[in-house]
Coordinates of C-alpha atoms and ligand atoms in Angstrom, one line a residue:
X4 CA 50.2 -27.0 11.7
X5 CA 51.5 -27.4 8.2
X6 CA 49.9 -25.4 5.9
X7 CA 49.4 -26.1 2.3
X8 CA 47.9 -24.7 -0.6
X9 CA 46.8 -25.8 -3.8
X10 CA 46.5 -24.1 -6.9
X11 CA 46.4 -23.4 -11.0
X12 CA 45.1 -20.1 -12.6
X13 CA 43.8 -22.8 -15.0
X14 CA 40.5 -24.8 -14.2
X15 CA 40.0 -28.2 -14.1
X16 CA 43.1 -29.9 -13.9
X17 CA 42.5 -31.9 -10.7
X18 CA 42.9 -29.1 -8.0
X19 CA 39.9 -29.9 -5.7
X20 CA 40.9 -33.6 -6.2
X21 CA 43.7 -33.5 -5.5
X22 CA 43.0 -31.1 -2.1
X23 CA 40.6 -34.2 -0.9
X24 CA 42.5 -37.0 -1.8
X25 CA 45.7 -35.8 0.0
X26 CA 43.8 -34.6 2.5
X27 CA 42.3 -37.9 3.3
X28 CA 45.3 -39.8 3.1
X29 CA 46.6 -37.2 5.7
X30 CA 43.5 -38.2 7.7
X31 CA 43.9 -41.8 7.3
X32 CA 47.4 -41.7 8.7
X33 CA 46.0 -40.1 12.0
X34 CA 46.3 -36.4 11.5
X35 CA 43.8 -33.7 12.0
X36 CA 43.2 -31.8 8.9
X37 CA 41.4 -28.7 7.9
X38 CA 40.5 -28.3 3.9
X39 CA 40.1 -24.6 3.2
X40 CA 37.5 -24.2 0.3
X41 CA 38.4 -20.5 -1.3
X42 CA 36.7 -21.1 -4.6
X43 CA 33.8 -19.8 -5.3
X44 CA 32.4 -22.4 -7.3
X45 CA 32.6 -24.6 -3.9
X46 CA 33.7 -27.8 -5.2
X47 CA 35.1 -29.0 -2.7
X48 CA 32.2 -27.7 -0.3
X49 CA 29.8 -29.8 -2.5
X50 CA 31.8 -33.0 -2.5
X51 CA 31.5 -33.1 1.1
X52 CA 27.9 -32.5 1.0
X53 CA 27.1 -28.8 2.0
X54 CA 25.5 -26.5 -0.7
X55 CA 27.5 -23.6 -1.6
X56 CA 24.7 -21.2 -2.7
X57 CA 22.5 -21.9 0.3
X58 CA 25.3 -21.5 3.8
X59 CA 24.8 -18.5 5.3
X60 CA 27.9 -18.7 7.0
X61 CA 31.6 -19.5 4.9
X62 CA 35.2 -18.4 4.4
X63 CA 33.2 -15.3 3.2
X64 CA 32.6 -14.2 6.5
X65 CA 36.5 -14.2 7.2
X66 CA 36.6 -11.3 4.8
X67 CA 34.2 -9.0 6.4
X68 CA 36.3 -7.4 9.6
X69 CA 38.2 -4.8 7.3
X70 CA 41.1 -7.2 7.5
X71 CA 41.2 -8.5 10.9
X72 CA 39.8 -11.6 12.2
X73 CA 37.3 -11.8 15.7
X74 CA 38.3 -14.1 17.7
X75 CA 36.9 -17.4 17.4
X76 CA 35.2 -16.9 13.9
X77 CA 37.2 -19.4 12.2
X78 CA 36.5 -22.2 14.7
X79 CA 32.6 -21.0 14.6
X80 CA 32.7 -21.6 10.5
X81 CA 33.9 -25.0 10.5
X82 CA 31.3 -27.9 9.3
X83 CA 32.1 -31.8 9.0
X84 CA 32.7 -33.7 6.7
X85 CA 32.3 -37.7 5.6
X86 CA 36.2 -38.3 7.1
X87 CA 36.1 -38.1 11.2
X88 CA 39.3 -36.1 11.1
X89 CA 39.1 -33.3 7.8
X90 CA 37.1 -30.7 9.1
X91 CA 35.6 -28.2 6.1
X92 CA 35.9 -24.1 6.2
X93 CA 33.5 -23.6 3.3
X94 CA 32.7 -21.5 0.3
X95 CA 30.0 -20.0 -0.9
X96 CA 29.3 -18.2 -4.0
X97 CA 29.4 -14.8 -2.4
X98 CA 32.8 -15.2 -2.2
X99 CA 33.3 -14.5 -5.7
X100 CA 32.2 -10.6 -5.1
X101 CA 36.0 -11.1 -3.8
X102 CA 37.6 -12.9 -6.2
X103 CA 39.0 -10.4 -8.7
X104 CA 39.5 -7.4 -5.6
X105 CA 43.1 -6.6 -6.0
X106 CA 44.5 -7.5 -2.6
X107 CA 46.7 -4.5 -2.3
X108 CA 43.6 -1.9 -2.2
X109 CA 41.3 -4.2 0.0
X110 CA 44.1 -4.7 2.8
X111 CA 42.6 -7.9 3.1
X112 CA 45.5 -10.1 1.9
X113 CA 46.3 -11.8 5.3
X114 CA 43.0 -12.7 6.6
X115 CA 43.5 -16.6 5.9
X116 CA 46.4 -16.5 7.2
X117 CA 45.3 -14.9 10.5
X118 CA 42.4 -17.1 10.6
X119 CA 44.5 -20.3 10.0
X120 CA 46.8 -18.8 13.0
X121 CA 43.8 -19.2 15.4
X122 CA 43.3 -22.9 14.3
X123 CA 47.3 -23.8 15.1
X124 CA 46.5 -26.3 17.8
X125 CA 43.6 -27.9 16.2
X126 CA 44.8 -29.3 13.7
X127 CA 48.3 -30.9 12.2
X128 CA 47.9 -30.1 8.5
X129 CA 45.3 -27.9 6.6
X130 CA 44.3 -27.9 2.8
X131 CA 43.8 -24.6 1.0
X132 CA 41.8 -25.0 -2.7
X133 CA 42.8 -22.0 -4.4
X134 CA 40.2 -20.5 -7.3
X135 CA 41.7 -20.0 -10.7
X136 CA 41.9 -16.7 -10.8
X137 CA 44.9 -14.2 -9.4
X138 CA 43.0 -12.0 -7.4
X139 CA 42.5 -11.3 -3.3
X140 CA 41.4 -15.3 -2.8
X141 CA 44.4 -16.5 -4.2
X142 CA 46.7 -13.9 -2.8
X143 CA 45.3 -15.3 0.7
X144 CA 46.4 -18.7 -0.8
X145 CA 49.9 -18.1 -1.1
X146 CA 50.4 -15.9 1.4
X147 CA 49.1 -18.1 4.2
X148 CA 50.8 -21.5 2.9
X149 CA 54.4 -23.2 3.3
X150 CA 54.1 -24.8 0.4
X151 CA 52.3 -25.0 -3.2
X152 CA 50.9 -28.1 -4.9
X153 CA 50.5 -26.7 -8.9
X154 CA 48.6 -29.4 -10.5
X155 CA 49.0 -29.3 -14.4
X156 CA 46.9 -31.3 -17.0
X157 CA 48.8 -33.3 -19.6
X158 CA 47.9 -31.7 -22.1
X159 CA 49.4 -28.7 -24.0
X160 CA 47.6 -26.0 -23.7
X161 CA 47.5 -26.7 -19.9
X162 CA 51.2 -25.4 -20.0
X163 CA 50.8 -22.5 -20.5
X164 CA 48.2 -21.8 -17.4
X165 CA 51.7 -23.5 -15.5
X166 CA 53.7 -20.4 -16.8
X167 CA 50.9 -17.6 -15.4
X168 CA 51.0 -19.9 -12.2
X169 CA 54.6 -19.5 -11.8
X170 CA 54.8 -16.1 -12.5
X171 CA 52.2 -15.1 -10.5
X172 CA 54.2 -17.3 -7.4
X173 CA 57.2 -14.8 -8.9
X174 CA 55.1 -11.8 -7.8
X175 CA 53.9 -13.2 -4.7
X176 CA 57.3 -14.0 -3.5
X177 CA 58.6 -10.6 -3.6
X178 CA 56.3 -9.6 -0.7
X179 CA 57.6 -13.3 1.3
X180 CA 59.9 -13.2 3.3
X181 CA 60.9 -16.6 2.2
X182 CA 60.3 -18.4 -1.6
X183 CA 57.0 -20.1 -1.5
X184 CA 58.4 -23.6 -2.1
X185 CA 56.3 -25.8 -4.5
X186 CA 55.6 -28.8 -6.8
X187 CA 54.0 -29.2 -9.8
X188 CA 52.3 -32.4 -10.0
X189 CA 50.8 -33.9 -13.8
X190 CA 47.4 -35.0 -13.5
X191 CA 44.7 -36.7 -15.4
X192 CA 47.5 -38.5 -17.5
X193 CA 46.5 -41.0 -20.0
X194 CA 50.0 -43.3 -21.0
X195 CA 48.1 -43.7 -24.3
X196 CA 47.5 -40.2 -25.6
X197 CA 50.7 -39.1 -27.5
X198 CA 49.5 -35.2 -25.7
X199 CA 50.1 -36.8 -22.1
X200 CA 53.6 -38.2 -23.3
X201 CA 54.9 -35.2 -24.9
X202 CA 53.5 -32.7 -22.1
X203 CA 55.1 -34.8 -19.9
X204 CA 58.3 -34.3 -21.9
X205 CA 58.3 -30.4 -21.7
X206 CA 57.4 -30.6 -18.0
X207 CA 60.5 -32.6 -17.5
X208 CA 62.2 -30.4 -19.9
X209 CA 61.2 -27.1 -18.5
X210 CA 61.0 -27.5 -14.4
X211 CA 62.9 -29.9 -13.8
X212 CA 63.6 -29.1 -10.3
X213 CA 60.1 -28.7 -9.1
X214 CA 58.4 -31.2 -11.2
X215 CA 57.3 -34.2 -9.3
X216 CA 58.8 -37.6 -11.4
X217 CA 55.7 -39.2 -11.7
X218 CA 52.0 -38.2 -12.4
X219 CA 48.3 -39.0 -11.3
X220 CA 46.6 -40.6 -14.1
X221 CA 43.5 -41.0 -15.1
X222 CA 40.9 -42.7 -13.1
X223 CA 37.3 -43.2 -13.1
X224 CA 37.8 -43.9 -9.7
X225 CA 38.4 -40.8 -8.4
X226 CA 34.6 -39.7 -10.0
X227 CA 33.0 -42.1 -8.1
X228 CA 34.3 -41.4 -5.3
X229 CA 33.2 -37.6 -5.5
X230 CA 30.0 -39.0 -6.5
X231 CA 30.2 -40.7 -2.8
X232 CA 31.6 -38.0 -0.9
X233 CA 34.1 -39.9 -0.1
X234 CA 37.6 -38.9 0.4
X235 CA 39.3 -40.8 -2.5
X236 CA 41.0 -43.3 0.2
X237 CA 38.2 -44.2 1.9
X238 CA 36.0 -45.3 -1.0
X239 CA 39.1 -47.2 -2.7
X240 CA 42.2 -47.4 -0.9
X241 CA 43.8 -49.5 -3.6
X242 CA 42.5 -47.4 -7.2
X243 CA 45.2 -46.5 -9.1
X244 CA 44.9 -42.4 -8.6
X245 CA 44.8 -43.0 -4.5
X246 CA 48.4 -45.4 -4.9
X247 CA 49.6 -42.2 -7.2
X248 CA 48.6 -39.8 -4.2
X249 CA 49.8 -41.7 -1.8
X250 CA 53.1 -41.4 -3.5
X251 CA 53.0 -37.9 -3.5
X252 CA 52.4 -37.4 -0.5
X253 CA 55.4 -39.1 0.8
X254 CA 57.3 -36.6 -1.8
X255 CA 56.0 -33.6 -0.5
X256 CA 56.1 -34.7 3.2
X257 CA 60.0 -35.1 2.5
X258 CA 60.4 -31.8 0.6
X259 CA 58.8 -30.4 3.7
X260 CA 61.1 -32.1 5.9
X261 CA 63.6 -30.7 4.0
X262 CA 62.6 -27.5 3.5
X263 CA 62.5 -27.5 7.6
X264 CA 66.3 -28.8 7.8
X265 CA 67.6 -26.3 5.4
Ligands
ATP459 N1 43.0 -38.3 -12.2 C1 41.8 -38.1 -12.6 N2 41.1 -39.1 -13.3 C2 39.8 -38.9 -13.7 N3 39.1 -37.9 -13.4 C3 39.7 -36.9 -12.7 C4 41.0 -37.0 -12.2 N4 41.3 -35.8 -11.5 C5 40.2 -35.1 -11.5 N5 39.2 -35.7 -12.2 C6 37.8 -35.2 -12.5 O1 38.0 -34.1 -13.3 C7 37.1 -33.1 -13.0 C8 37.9 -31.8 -12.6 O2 38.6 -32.1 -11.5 P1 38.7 -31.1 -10.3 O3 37.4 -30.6 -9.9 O4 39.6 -31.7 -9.2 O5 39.6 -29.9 -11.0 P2 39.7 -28.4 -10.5 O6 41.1 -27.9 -11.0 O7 39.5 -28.2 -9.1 O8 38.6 -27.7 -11.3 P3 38.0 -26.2 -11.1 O9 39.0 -25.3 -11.7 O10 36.7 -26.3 -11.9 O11 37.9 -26.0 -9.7 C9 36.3 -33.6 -11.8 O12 35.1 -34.2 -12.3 C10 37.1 -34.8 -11.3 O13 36.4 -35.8 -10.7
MG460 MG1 38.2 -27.0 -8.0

């Protein structure tokens, strides 16, 4: 299984989209795929049509064994989802009572990882979306992934949430044994706004070895198809976002691929 995470200490800027739709696209292609929801707003639990506030049984649970995880929990957790192949590990809103738990004094900083562990042959490829803040949840994040998708608005102030995000992967990566490789992809670009242009010029400027060259833009699309519950893909295989994902994709498939050679 190839695990990846995705994550901003900034809201909004396309994390949960961007979970689903390259999820789906995983999915499409023939994989088995588990999406991880770890926010506790539940997002991505909600697109796929399970109400965050009401299951009794989430990715909460995971956190409740002083650290250790019983053996078949994870499976026992999982619920479907509109795509035959993404299966959903959901949120729910007690889950923030751990979001701002400082990882070191809970002990509980491995428990996604561990639970993940237990799903290796079940699936090819999971999907973690991170919350915004730094706190035990996205500790789990980072420490259970092999490689970080940083979505970043294009817009200025979104920037600035990009240097917290890196610096926080700083912090993180002294406890790895190896760097936490990632990728910081522009979203919600709009080619007309002189704020997508220039952020896109300091992205370039500034990370220019992690930045991915190109950018998801805008696309109403992409609503819609939350709207639907449908993974971006399978309500419009051909919107402009999906074409931008699917591009991506193939990016970080060969940065993985590389990361595996080197
Ligand atoms: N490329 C895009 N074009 C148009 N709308 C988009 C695009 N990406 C995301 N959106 C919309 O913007 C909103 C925020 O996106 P999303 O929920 O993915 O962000 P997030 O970073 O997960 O937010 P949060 O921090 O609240 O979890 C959603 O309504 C989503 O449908
Ligand atoms: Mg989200």
């Amino acid at each position: 299984m190839r695990v990846w995470a995705v994550a901003n200490q900034k809201g909004g800027v396309g994390k949960t989209t961007t979970s689903i739709a390259l999820a789906g696209l995983l999915a499409d292609a023939g994989k088995r795929v588990v999406v991880v929801d770890l926010d506790p707003h539940g997002s991505m639990t909600s697109y796929f049509g399970h109400d965050p506030d009401t299951l009794e049984h989430s990715s909460f649970d995971l956190f409740l064994h002083q650290g250790a995880v019983p053996n078949g929990l994870p499976q026992q957790l999982l619920r479907s989802t509109s795509h035959e192949r993404i299966a959903l590990l959901p949120s729910s809103t007690a889950l923030a009572t751990l979001e701002r738990q400082s990882p070191s004094q809970s002990g509980l900083g491995l428990v996604l990882a561990k639970s993940l562990a237990q799903l290796w042959q079940d699936f090819d490829h999971a999907i973690i979306d991170s919350p915004p803040l730094l706190g035990v949840l996205m500790v789990n994040a980072l420490a259970a992934s092999q490689q970080l998708v940083i979505p970043v608005q294009t817009e200025f102030l979104a920037v600035k949430g990009l240097e917290r995000m890196v610096s926080t992967l700083a912090m993180i990566n002294r406890s790895r044994k190896q760097a936490l490789p990632y990728s910081i992809v522009p979203t919600l670009f709009d080619r007309r706004t002189q704020a997508s242009l220039n952020t896109l010029r300091m992205l370039r400027d500034s990370y220019p070895e992690h930045l991915w060259p190109a950018y998801i833009p805008i696309d109403t699309r992409l609503r819609d198809a939350s709207r639907a519950g449908l993974t971006p893909s399978r309500f419009d295989a051909n919107s402009r976002a999906v074409i931008a994902y699917r591009a991506l994709l193939k990016h970080l498939l060969n940065q993985q691929m590389a990361a595996q050679v080197a």
